[in-house]
Short mmCIF file of C-alpha atoms and ligand atoms in Angstrom, two decimals:
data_model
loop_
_atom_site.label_atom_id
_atom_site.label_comp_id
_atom_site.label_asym_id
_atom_site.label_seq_id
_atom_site.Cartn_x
_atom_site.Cartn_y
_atom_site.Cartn_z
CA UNK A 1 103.09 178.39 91.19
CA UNK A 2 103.13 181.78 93.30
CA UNK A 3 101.84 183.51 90.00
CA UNK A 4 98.75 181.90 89.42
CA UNK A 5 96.67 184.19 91.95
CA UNK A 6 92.75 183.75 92.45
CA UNK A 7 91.17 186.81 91.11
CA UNK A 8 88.71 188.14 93.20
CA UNK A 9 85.66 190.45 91.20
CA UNK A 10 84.05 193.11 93.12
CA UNK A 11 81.38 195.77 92.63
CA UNK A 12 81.66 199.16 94.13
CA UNK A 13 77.96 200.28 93.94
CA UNK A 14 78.86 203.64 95.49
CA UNK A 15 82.22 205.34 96.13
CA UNK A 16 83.38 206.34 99.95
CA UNK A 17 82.55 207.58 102.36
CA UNK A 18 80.06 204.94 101.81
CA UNK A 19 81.26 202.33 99.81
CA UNK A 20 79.97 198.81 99.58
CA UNK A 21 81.68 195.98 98.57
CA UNK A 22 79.37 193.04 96.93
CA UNK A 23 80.81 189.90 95.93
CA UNK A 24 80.24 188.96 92.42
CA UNK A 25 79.08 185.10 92.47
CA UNK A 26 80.98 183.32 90.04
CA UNK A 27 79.40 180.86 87.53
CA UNK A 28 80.92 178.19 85.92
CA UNK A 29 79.77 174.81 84.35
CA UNK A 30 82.29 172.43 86.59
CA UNK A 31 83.64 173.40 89.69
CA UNK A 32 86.84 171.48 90.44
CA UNK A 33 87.82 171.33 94.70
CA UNK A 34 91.41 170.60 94.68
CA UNK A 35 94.40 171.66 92.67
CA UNK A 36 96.62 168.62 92.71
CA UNK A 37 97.90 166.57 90.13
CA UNK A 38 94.47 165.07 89.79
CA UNK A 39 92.41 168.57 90.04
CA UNK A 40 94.47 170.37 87.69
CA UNK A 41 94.24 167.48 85.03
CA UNK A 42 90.59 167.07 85.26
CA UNK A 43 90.34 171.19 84.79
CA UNK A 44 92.68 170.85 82.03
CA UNK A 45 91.20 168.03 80.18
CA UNK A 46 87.88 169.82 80.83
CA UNK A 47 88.85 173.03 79.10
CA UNK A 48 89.96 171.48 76.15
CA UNK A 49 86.40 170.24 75.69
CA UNK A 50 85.36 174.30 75.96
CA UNK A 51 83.72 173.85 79.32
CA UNK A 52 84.12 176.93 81.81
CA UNK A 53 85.92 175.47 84.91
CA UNK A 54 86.56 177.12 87.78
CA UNK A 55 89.18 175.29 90.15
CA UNK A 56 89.08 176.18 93.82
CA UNK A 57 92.36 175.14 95.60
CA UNK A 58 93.31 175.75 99.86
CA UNK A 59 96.89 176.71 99.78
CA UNK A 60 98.93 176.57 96.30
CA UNK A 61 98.34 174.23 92.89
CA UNK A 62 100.41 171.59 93.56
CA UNK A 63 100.90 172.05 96.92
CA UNK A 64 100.33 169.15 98.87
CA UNK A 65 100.87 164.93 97.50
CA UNK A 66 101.40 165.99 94.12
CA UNK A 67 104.85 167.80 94.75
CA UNK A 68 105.67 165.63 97.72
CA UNK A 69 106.08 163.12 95.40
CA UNK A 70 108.98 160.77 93.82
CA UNK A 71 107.56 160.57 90.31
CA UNK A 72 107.76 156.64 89.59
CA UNK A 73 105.28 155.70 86.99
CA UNK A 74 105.47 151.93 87.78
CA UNK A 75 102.03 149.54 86.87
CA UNK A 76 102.56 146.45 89.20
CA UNK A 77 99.99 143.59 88.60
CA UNK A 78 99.35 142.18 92.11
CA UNK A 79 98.11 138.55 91.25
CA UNK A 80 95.81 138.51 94.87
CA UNK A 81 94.89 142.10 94.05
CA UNK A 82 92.23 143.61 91.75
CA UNK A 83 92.61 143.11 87.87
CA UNK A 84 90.64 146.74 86.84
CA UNK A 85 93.38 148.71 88.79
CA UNK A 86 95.98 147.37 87.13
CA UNK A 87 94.24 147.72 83.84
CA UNK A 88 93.36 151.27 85.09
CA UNK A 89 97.45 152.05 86.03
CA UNK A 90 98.38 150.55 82.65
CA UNK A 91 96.07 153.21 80.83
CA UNK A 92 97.66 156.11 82.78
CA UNK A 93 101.14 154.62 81.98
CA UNK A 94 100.62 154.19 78.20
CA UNK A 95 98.75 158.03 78.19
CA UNK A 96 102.56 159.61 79.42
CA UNK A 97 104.44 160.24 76.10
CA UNK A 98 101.73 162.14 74.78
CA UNK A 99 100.58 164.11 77.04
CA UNK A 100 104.36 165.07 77.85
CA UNK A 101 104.45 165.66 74.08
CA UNK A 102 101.45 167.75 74.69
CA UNK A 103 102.12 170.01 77.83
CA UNK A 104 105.62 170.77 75.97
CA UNK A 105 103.94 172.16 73.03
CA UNK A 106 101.29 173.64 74.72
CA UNK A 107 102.64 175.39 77.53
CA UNK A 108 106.73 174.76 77.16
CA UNK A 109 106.94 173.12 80.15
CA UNK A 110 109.04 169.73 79.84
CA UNK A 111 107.79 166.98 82.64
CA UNK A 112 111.27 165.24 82.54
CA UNK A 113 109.22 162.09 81.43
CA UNK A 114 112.53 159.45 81.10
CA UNK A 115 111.90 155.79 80.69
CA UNK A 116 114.66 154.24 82.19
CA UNK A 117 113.42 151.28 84.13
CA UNK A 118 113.16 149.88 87.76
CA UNK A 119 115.61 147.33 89.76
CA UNK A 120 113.21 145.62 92.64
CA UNK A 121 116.32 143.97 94.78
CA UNK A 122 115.82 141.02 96.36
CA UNK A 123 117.75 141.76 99.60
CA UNK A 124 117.55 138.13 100.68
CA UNK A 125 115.97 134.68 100.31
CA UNK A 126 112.72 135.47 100.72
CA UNK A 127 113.19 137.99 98.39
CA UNK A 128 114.51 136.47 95.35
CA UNK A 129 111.50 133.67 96.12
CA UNK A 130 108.82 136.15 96.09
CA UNK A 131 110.40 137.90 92.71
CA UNK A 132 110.39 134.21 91.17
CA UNK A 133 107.14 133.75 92.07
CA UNK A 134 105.34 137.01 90.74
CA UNK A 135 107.29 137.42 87.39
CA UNK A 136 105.54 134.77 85.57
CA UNK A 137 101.75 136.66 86.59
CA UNK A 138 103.63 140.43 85.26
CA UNK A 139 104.10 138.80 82.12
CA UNK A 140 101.43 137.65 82.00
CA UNK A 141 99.33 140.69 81.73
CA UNK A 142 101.94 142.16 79.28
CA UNK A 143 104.57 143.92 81.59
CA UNK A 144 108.30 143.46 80.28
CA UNK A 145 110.46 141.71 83.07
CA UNK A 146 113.45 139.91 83.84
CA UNK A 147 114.62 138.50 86.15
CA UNK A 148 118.58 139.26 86.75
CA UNK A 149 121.35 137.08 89.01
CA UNK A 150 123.54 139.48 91.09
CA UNK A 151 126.09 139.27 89.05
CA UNK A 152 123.57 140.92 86.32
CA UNK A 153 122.27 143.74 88.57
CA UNK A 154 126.32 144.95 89.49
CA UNK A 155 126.42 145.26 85.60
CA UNK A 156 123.97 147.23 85.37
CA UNK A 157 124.58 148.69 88.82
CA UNK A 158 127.92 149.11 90.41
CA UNK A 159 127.48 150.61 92.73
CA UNK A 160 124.78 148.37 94.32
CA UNK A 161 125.59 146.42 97.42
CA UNK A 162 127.54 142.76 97.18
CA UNK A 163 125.35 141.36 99.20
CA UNK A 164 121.96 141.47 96.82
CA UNK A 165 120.58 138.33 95.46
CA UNK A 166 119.24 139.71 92.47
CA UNK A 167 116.66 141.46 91.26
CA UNK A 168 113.41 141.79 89.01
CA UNK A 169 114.05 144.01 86.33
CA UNK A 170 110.90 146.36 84.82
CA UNK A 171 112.42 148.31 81.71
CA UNK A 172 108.98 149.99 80.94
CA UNK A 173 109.03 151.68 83.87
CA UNK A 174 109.00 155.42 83.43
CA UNK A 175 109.84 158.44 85.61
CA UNK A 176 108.33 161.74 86.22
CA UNK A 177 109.26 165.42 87.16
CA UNK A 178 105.72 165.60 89.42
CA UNK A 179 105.86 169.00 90.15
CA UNK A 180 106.77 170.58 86.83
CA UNK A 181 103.99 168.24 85.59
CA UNK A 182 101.46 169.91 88.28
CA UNK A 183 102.77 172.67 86.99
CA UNK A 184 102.26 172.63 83.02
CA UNK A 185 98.71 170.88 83.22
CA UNK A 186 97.76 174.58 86.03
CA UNK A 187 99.58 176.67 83.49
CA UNK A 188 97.97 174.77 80.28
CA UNK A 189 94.59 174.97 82.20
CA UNK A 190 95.16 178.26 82.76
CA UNK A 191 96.07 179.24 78.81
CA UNK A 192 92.71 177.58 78.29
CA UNK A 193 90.42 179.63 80.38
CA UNK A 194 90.32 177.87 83.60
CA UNK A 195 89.90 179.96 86.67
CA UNK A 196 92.05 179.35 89.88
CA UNK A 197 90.51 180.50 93.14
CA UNK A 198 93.65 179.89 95.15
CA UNK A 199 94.34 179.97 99.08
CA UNK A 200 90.31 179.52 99.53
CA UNK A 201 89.39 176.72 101.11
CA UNK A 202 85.50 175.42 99.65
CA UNK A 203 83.81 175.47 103.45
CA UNK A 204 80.26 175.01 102.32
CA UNK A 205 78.41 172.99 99.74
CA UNK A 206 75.42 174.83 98.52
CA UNK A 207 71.99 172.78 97.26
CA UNK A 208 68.80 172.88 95.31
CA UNK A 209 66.64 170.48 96.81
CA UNK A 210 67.32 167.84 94.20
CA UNK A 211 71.29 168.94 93.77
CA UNK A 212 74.39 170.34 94.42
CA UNK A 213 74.64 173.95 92.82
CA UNK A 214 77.74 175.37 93.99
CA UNK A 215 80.12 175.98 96.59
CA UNK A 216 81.35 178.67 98.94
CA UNK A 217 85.01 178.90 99.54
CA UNK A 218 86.35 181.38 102.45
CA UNK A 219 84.23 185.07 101.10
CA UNK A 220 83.17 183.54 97.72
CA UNK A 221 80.20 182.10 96.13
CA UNK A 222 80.60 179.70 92.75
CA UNK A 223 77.72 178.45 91.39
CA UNK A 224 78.39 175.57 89.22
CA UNK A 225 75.94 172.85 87.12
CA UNK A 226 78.92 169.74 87.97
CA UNK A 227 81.26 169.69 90.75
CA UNK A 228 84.58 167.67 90.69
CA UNK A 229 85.68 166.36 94.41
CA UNK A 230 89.66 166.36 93.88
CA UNK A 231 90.80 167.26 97.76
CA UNK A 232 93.34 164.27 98.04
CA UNK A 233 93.94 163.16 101.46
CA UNK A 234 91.02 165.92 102.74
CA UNK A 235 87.92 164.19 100.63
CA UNK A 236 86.36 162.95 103.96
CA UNK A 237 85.74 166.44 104.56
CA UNK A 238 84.09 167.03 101.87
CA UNK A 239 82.37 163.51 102.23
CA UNK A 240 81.03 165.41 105.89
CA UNK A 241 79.78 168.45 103.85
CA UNK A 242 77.93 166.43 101.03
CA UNK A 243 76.64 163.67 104.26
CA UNK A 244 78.07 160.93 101.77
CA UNK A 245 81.03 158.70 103.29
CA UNK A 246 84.25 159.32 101.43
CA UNK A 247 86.68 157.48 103.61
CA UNK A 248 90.21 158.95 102.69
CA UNK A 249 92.83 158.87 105.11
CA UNK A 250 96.39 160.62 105.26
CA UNK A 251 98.77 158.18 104.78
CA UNK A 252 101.96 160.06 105.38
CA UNK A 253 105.30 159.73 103.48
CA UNK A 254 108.60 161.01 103.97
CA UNK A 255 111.40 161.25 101.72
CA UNK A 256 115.20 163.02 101.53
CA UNK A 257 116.94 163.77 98.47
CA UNK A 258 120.87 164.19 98.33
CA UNK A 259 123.06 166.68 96.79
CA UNK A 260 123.85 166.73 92.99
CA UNK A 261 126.49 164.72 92.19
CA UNK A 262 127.57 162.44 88.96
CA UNK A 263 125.32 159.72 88.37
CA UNK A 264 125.41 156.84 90.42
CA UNK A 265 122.92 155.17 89.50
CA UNK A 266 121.20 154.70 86.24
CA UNK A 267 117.91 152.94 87.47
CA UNK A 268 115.23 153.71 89.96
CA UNK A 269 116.00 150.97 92.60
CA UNK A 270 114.00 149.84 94.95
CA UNK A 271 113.75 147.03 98.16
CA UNK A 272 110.76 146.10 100.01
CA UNK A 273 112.34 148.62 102.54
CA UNK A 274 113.07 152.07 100.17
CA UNK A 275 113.68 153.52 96.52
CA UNK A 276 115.93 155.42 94.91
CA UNK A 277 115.58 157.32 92.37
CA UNK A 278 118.23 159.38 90.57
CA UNK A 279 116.53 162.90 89.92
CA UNK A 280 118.13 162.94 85.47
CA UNK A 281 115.80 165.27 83.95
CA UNK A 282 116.84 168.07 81.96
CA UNK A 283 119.89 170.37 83.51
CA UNK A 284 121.18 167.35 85.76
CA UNK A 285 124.18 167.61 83.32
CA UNK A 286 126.55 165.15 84.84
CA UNK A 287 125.04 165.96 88.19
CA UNK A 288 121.79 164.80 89.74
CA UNK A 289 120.14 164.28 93.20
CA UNK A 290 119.09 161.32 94.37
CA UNK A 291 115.66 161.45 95.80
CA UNK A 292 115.43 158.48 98.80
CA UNK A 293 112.06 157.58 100.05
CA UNK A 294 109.50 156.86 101.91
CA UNK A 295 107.93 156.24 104.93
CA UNK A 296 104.09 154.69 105.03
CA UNK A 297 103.01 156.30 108.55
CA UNK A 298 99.38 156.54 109.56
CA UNK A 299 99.63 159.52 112.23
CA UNK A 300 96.76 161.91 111.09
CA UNK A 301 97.80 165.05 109.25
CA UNK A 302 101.01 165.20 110.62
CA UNK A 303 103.66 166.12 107.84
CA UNK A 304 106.42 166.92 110.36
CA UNK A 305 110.04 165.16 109.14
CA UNK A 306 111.00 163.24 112.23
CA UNK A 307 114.25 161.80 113.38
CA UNK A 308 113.39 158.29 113.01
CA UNK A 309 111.57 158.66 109.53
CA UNK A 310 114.86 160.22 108.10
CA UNK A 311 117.12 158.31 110.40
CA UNK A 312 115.11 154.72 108.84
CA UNK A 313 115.27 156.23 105.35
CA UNK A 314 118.92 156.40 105.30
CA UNK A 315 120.00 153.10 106.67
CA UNK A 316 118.08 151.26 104.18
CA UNK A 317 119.06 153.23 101.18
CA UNK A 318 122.69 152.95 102.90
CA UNK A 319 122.27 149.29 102.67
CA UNK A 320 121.48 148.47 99.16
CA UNK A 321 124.48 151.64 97.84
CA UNK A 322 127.10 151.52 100.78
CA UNK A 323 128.91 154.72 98.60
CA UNK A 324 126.29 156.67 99.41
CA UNK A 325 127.24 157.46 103.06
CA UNK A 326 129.63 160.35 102.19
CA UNK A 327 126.89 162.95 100.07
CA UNK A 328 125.34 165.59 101.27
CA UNK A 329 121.75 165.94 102.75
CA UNK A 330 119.88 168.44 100.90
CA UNK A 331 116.43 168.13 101.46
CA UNK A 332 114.05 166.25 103.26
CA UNK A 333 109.96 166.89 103.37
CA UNK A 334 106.89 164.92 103.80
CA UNK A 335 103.28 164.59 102.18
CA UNK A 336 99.99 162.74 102.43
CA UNK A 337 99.13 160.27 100.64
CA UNK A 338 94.99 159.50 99.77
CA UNK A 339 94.61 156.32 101.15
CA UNK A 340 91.50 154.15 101.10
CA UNK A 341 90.94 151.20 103.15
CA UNK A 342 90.52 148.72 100.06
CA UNK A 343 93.85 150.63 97.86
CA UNK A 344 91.29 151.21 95.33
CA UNK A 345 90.55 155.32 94.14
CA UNK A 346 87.13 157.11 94.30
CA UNK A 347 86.05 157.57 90.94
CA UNK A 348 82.58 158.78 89.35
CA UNK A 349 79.22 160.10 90.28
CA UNK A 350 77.99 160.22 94.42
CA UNK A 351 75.10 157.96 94.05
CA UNK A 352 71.95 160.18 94.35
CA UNK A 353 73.99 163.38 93.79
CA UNK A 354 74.87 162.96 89.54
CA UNK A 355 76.48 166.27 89.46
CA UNK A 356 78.79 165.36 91.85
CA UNK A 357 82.13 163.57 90.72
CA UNK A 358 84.33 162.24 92.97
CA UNK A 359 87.96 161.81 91.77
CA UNK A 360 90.51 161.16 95.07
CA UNK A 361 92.09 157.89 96.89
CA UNK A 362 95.12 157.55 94.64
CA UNK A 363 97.06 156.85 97.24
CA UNK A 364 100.77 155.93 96.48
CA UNK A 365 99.79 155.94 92.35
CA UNK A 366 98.44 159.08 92.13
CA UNK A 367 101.01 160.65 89.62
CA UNK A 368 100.81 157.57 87.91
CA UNK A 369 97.15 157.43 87.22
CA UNK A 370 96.94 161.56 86.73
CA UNK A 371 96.75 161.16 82.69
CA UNK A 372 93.56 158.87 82.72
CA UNK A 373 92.18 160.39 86.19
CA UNK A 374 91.74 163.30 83.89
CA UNK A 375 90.62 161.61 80.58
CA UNK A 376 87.97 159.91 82.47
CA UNK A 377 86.41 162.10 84.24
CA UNK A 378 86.73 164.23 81.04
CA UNK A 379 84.74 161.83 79.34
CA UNK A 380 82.14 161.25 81.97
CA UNK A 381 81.19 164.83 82.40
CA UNK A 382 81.30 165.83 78.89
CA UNK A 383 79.93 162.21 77.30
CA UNK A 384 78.11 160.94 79.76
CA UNK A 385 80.48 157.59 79.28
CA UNK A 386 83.84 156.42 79.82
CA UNK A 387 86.42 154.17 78.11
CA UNK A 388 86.98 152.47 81.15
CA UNK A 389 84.09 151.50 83.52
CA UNK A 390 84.11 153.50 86.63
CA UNK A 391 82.12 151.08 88.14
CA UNK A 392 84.57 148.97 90.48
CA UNK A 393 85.97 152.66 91.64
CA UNK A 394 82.63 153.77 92.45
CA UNK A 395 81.81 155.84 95.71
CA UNK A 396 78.82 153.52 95.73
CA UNK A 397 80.94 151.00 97.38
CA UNK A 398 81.13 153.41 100.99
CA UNK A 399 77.92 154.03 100.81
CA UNK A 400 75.88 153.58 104.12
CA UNK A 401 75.22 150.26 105.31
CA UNK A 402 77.78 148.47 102.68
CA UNK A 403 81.06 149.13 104.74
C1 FAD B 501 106.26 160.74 99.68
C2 FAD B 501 105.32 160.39 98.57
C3 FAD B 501 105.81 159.72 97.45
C4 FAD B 501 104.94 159.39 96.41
N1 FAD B 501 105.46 158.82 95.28
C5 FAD B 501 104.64 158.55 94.23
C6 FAD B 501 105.18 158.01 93.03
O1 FAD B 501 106.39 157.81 92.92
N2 FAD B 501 104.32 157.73 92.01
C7 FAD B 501 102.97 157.97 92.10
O2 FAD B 501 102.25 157.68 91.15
N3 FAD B 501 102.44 158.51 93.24
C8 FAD B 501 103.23 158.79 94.29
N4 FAD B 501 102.71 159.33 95.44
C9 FAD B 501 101.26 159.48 95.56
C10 FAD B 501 100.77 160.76 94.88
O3 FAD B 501 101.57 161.83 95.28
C11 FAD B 501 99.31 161.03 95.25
O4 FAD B 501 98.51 159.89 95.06
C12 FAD B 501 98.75 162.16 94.37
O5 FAD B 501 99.61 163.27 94.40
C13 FAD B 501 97.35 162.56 94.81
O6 FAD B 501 96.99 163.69 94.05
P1 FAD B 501 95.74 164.57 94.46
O7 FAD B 501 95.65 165.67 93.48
O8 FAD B 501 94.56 163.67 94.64
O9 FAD B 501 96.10 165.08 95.94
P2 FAD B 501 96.91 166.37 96.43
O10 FAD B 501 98.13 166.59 95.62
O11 FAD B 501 97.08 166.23 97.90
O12 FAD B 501 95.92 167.55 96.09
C14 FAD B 501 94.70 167.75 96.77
C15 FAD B 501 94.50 169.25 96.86
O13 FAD B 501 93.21 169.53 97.40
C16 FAD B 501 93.33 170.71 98.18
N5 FAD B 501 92.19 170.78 99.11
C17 FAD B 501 91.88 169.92 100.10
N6 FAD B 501 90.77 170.33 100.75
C18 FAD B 501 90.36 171.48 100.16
C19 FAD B 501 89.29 172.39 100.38
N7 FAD B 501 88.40 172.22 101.36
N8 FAD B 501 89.18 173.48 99.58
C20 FAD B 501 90.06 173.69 98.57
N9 FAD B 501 91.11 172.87 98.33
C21 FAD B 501 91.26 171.78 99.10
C22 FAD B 501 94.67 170.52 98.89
O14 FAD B 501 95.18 171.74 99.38
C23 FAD B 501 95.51 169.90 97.79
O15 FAD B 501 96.27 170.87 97.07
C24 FAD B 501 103.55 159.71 96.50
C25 FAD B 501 103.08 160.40 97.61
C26 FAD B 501 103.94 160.75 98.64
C27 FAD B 501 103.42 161.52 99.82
#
């Protein structure tokens, strides 16, 4: 993503010995803060619609969550949970295929997107109980399932521990390649006209008495009629810059990924402890890595790998494929999850502040709900209207004197 370089215009009014260098202030008609997965789709959804969009980004698109990571696209109805964000995960599942079909035609990039389902073990009795007991409500909202004795699962699996009880199978489930999909929606916003201001981070919030008109980020000035808040795990930052509460924590997650080696398994698999998820996209060839995650730590912006994250990680993965113990250690890393105290995203207008669109607290389904992130937001900014109400995602519900 090294190539996509913020392009900074200035004016020399007169040449040395005394030069002056002025700042050009940049214009645009959405500003977006934040080049994740969610930024860059919301700027490239955006410029398909012909709007100028500049996209202001700290460090690198793609940099932070969105590479960090494993690329599960896996709607889970939660029968105590909340009914519009599983509706709301479903819609960024079923918008995949296309828009892979898209970015592929549009910028050549291919996202990897494979559909080749998800094992949840049951690793004992409580387990296989809890399984039992929530199939019935993910069929009932339309999810394919089954439910699979152990002697099932080692058919499918072999290599899967003898000690499992079974599992709950989820064939639907799909997988992506996150950061080549960060990738083609920057380079597709890119082909489109979208501006990337990158390695400035937005510092300053400017205003008109009645709204926000633009932003300054490290020496620059954007001026901009709508202005998209898409800063992940930083959005309470912003939230102090705009005096609106936008409370997004870092939720930190760390994962390790093995060497390439013939598949062992065929399936994302996951416990209540870890997943696993065998890396197949295109060149794995007989050979692919095995990506092993992740913790849920709450320590602040702290994306150190520790000992006893890593050490954690591989004990649990060890327990559910006992062959794993003799591969290789490749990689290990860490991100930040945007977490929100009620699992729910930020989504729509700041109360008060209509040009301001807040689009962050994705949490741990934030690659998941990319595709209609984007399309709504899209649709709000250019229609005035969504597909899917916004309303039970709205900032409204931090504001002051509700929480
Ligand atoms: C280990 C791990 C595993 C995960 N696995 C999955 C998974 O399998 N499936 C799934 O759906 N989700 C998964 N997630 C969650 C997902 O990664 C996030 O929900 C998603 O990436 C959030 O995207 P984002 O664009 O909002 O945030 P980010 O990717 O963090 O992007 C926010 C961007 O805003 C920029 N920014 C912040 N402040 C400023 C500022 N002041 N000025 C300019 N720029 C700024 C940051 O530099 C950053 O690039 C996982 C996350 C982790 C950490």
């Amino acid at each position: 993503m090294s190539k996509i370089e913020g392009r900074r215009e200035k004016v020399v009014i007169f040449d040395p010995p005394s030069s002056i260098l002025v700042d050009l202030t940049r214009t645009a008609d959405v500003i977006v803060i934040g080049a994740g997965a969610i930024g860059c789709c919301i700027a490239y959804q955006l410029a398909k619609s012909r709007l100028k969009v500049v996209v202001i980004e700290k460090t690198e698109p793609g940099y932070e969550a969105s590479s960090a990571a494993a690329g599960m696209l896996s709607p889970r109805y939660d029968p105590a949970g909340h009914r519009p964000y599983f509706d709301l995960c479903l819609a960024g599942h079923q918008l995949y295929p296309a828009l892979a079909e898209e970015l592929r035609g549009f910028t050549g990039i291919d996202i990897e997107l494979l559909q080749y389902g998800t094992l949840e073990l049951f690793l004992d009795e409580e387990d296989e109980k809890e399984g039992q007991y929530l199939d019935p409500f993910q069929k009932g909202v339309g999810l394919a399932t089954e439910l699979l004795a152990p002697e099932q699962v080692w058919e499918m699996e072999p290599a899967l521990s003898r000690t499992l009880r079974g599992a709950l199978f989820f064939p639907k489930d799909r997988h992506v390649n996150n950061p080549r999909l960060v990738e083609a929606l920057a380079r597709g916003a890119l082909r489109l006209g979208v501006e990337f201001l990158v390695g400035k981070p937005v510092t300053e919030i400017l205003r008109d008495p009645s709204r926000v008109s633009g932003v300054k980020a490290y020496d620059e000035t954007i001026q901009g009629d709508t202005l998209v808040i898409a800063t992940g795990c930083w959005s309470n930052q912003m939230g102090t810059l705009l005096n609106y509460p936008l409370p997004v924590e870092p939720a930190k997650g760390q994962m390790v990924a093995t060497e390439s080696f013939p598949p062992l398994l065929n399936h994302v698999v996951a416990s209540r402890k870890v997943y696993l998820v065998p890396r197949l996209g295109v060149g794995a060839r007989g050979g692919a890595p095995l990506l092993i995650g992740a913790t849920v730590e709450f320590v602040g912006y702290d994306k150190r790998v520790t000992l006893q994250g890593v050490e954690t990680l591989i004990r649990d993965a060890l327990e559910i494929v006992p062959s794993l113990g003799d591969k290789a250690l490749t990689r290990t890393w860490a991100g930040l999850r945007p977490y929100t105290r009620d699992l729910l995203p930020i989504l729509g207008p700041i109360p008060g502040m209509e040009n301001v669109v807040v689009a962050t607290g994705h949490f741990r389904n934030g690659i998941l709900l990319t595709p209609i992130t984007g399309k709504l937001i899209q649709e709000l900014i250019v229609d005035g209207k969504t597909s899917l109400s916004l309303e039970p995602f709205s900032p409204r519900r931090f504001a002051r004197g509700r929480t």
